[in-house]
PDB file of N, CA and C in Angstrom:
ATOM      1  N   UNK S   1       0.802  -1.202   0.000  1.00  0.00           N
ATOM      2  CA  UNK S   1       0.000   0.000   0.000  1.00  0.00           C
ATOM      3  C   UNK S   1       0.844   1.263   0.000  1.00  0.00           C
ATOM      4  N   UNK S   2       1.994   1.330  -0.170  1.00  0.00           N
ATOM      5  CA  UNK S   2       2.988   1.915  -0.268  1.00  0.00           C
ATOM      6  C   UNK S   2       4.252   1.917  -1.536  1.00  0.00           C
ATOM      7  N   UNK S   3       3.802   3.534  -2.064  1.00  0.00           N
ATOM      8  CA  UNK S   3       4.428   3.394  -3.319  1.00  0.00           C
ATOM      9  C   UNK S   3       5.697   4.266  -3.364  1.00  0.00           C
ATOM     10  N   UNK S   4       7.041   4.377  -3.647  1.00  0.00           N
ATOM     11  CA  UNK S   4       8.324   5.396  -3.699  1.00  0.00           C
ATOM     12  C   UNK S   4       8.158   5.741  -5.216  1.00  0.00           C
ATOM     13  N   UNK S   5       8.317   6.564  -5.732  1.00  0.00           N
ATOM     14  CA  UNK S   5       8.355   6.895  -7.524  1.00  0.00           C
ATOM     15  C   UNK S   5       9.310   7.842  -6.795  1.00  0.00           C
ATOM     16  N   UNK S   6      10.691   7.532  -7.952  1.00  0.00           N
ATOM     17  CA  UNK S   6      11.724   8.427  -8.219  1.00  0.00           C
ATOM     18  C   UNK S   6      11.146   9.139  -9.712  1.00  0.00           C
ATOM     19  N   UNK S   7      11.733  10.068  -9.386  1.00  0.00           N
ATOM     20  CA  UNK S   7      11.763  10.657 -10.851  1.00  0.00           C
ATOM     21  C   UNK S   7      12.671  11.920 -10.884  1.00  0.00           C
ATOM     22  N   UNK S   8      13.104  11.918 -11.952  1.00  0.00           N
ATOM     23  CA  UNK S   8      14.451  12.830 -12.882  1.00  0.00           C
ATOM     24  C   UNK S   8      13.856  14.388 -13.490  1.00  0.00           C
ATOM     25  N   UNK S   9      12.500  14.470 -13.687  1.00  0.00           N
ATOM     26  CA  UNK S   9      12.219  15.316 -14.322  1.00  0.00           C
ATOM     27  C   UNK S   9      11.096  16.122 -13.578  1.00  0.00           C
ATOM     28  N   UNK S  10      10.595  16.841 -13.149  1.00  0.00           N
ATOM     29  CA  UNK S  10       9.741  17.484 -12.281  1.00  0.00           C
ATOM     30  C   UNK S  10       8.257  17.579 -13.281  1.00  0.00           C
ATOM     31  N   UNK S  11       8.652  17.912 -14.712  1.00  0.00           N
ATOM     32  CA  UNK S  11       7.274  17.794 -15.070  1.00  0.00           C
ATOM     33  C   UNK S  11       6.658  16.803 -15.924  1.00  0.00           C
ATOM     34  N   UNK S  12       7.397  15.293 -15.690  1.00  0.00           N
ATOM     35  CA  UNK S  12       6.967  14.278 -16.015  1.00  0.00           C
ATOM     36  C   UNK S  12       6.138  13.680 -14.624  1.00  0.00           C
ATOM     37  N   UNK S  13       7.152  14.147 -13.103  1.00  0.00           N
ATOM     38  CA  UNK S  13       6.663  13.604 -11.836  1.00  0.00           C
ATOM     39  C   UNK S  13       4.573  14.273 -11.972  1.00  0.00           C
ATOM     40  N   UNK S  14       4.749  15.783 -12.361  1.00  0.00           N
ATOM     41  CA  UNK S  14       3.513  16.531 -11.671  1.00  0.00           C
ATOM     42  C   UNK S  14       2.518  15.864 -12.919  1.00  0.00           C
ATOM     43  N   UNK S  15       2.789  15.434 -14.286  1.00  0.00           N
ATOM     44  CA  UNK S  15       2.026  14.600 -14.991  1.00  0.00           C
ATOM     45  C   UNK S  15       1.701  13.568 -14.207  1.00  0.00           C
ATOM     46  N   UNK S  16       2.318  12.600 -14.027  1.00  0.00           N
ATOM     47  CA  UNK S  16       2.505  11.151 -13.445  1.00  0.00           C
ATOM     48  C   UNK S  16       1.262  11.170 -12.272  1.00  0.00           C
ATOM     49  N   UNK S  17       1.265  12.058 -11.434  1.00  0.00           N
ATOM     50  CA  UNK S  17       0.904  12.185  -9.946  1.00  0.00           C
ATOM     51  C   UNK S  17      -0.671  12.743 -10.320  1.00  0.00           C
ATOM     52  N   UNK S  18      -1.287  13.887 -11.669  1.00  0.00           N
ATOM     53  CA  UNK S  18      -2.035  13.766 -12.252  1.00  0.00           C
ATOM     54  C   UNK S  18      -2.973  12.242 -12.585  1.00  0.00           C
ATOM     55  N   UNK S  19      -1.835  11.398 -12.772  1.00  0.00           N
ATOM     56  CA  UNK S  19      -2.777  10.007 -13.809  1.00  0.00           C
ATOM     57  C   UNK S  19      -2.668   9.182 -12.312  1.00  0.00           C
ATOM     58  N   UNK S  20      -2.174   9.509 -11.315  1.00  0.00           N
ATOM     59  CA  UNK S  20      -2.396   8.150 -10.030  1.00  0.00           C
ATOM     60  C   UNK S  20      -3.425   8.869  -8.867  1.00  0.00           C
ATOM     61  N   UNK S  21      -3.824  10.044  -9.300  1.00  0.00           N
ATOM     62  CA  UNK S  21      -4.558  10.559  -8.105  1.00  0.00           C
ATOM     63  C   UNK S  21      -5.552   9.881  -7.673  1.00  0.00           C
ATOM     64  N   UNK S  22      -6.401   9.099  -8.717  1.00  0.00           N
ATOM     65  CA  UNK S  22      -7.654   8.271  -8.184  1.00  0.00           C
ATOM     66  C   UNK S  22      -7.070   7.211  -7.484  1.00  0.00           C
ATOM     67  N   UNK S  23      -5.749   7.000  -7.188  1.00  0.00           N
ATOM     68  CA  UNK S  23      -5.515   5.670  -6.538  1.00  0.00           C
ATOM     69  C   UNK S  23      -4.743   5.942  -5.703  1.00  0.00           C
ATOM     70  N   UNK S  24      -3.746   6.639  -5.932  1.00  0.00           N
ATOM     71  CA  UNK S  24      -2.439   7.561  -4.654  1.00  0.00           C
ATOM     72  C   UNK S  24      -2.637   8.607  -4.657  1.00  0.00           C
ATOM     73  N   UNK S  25      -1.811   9.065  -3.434  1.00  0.00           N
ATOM     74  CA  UNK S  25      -1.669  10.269  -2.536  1.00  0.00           C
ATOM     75  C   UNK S  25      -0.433  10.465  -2.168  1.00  0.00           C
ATOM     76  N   UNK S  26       0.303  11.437  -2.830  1.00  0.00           N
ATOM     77  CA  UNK S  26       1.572  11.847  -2.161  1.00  0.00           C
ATOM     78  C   UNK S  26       1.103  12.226  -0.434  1.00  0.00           C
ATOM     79  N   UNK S  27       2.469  11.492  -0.123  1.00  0.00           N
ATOM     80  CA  UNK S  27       2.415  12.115   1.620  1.00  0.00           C
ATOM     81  C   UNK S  27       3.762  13.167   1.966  1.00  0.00           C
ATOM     82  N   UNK S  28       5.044  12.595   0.753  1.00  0.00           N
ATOM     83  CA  UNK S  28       6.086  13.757   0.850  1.00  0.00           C
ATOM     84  C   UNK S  28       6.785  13.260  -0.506  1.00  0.00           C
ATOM     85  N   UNK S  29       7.021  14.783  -0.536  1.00  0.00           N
ATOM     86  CA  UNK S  29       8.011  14.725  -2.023  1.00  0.00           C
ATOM     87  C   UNK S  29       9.533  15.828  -1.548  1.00  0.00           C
ATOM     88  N   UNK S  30      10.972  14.669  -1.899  1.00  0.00           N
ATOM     89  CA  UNK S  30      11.846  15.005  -1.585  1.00  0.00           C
ATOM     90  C   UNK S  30      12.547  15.343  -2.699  1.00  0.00           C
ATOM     91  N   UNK S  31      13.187  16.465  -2.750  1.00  0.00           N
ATOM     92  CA  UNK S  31      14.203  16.532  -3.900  1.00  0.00           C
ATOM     93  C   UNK S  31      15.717  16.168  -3.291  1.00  0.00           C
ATOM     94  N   UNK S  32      16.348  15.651  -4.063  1.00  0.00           N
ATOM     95  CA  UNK S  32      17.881  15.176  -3.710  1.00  0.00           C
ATOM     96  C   UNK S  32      18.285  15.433  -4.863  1.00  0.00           C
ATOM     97  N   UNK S  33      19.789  16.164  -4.410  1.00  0.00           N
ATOM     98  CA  UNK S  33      20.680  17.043  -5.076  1.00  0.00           C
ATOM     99  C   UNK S  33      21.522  15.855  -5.281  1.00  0.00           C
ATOM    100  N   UNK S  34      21.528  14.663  -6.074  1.00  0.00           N
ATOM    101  CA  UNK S  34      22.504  13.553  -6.746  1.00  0.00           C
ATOM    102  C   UNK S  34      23.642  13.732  -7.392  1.00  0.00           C
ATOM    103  N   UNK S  35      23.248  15.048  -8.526  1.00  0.00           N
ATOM    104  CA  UNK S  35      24.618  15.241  -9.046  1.00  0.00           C
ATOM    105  C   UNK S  35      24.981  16.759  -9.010  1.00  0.00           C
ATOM    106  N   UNK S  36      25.487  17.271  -7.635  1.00  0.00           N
ATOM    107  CA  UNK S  36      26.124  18.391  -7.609  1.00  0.00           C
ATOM    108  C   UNK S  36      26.676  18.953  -8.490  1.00  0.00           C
ATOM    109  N   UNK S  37      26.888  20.451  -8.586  1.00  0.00           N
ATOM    110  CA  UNK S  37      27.450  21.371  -9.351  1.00  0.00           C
ATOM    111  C   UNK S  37      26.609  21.029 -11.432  1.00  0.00           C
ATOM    112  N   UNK S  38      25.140  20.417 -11.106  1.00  0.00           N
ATOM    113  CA  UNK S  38      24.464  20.552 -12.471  1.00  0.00           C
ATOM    114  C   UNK S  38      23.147  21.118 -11.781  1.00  0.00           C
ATOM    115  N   UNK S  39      21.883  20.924 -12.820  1.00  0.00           N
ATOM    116  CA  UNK S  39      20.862  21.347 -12.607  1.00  0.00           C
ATOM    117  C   UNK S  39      19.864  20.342 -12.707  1.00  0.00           C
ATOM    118  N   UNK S  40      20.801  19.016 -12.462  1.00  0.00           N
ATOM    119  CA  UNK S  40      19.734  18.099 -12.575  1.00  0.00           C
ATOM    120  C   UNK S  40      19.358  17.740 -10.648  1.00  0.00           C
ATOM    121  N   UNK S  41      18.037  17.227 -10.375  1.00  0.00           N
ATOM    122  CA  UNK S  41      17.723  17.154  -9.360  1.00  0.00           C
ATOM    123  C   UNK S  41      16.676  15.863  -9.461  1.00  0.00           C
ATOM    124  N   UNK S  42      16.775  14.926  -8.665  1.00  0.00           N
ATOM    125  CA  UNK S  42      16.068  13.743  -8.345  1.00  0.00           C
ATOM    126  C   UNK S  42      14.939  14.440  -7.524  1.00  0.00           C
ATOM    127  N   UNK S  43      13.655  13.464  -7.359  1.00  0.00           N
ATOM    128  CA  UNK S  43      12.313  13.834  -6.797  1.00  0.00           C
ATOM    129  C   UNK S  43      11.704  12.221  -6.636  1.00  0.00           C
ATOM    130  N   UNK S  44      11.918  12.272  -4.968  1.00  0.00           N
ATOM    131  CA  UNK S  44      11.466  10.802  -4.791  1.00  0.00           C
ATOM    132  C   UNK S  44      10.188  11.574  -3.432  1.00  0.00           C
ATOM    133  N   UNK S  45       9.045  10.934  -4.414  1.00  0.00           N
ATOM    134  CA  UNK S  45       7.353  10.763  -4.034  1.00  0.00           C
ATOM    135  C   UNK S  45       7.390   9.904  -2.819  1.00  0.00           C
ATOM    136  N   UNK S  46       6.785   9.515  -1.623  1.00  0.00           N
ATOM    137  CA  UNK S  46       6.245   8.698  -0.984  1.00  0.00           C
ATOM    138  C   UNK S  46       4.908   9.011  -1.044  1.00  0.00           C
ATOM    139  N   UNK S  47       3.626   8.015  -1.526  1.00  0.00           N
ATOM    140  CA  UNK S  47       3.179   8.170  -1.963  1.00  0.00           C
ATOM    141  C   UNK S  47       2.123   6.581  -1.250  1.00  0.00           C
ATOM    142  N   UNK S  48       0.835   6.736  -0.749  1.00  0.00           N
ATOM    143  CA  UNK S  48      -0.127   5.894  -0.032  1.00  0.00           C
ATOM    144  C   UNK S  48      -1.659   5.702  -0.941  1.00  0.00           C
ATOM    145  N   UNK S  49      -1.302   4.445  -1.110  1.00  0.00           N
ATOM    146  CA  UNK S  49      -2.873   4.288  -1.855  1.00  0.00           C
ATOM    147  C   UNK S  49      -3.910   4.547  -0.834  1.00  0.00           C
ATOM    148  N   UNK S  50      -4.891   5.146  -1.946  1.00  0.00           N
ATOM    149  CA  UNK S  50      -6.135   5.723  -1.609  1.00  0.00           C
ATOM    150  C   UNK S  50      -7.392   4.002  -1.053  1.00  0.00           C
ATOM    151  N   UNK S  51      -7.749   4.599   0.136  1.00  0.00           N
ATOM    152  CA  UNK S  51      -8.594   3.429   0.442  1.00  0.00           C
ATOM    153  C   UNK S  51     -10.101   4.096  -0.358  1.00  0.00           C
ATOM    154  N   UNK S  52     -10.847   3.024  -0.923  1.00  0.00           N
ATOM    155  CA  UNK S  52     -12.101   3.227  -1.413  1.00  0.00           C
ATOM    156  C   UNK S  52     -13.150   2.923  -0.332  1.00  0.00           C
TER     157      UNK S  52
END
């Protein structure tokens, strides 16, 4: 009942999180600075399915 989604790109994550809303729920979204001195930035979701 517990989902982690990494993701590389911020506006593939805010798509993504769009198409799982009827089923998940972000509870925290972390960015981690992986590869210093660029502009790339990791974004790992914790993320709880939705009870019906």
């Amino acid at each position: 009942n517990t989902l982690i989604y990494v993701s590389c790109n911020p506006a593939t994550l805010a798509r993504d999180l769009k198409l799982l809303k009827n089923n998940w729920q972000p509870i925290e979204i972390q960015p981690l600075d992986l590869f210093p001195w660029t502009m790339h930035v990791e974004l790992v979701a914790l993320m709880s399915r939705v009870d019906e």
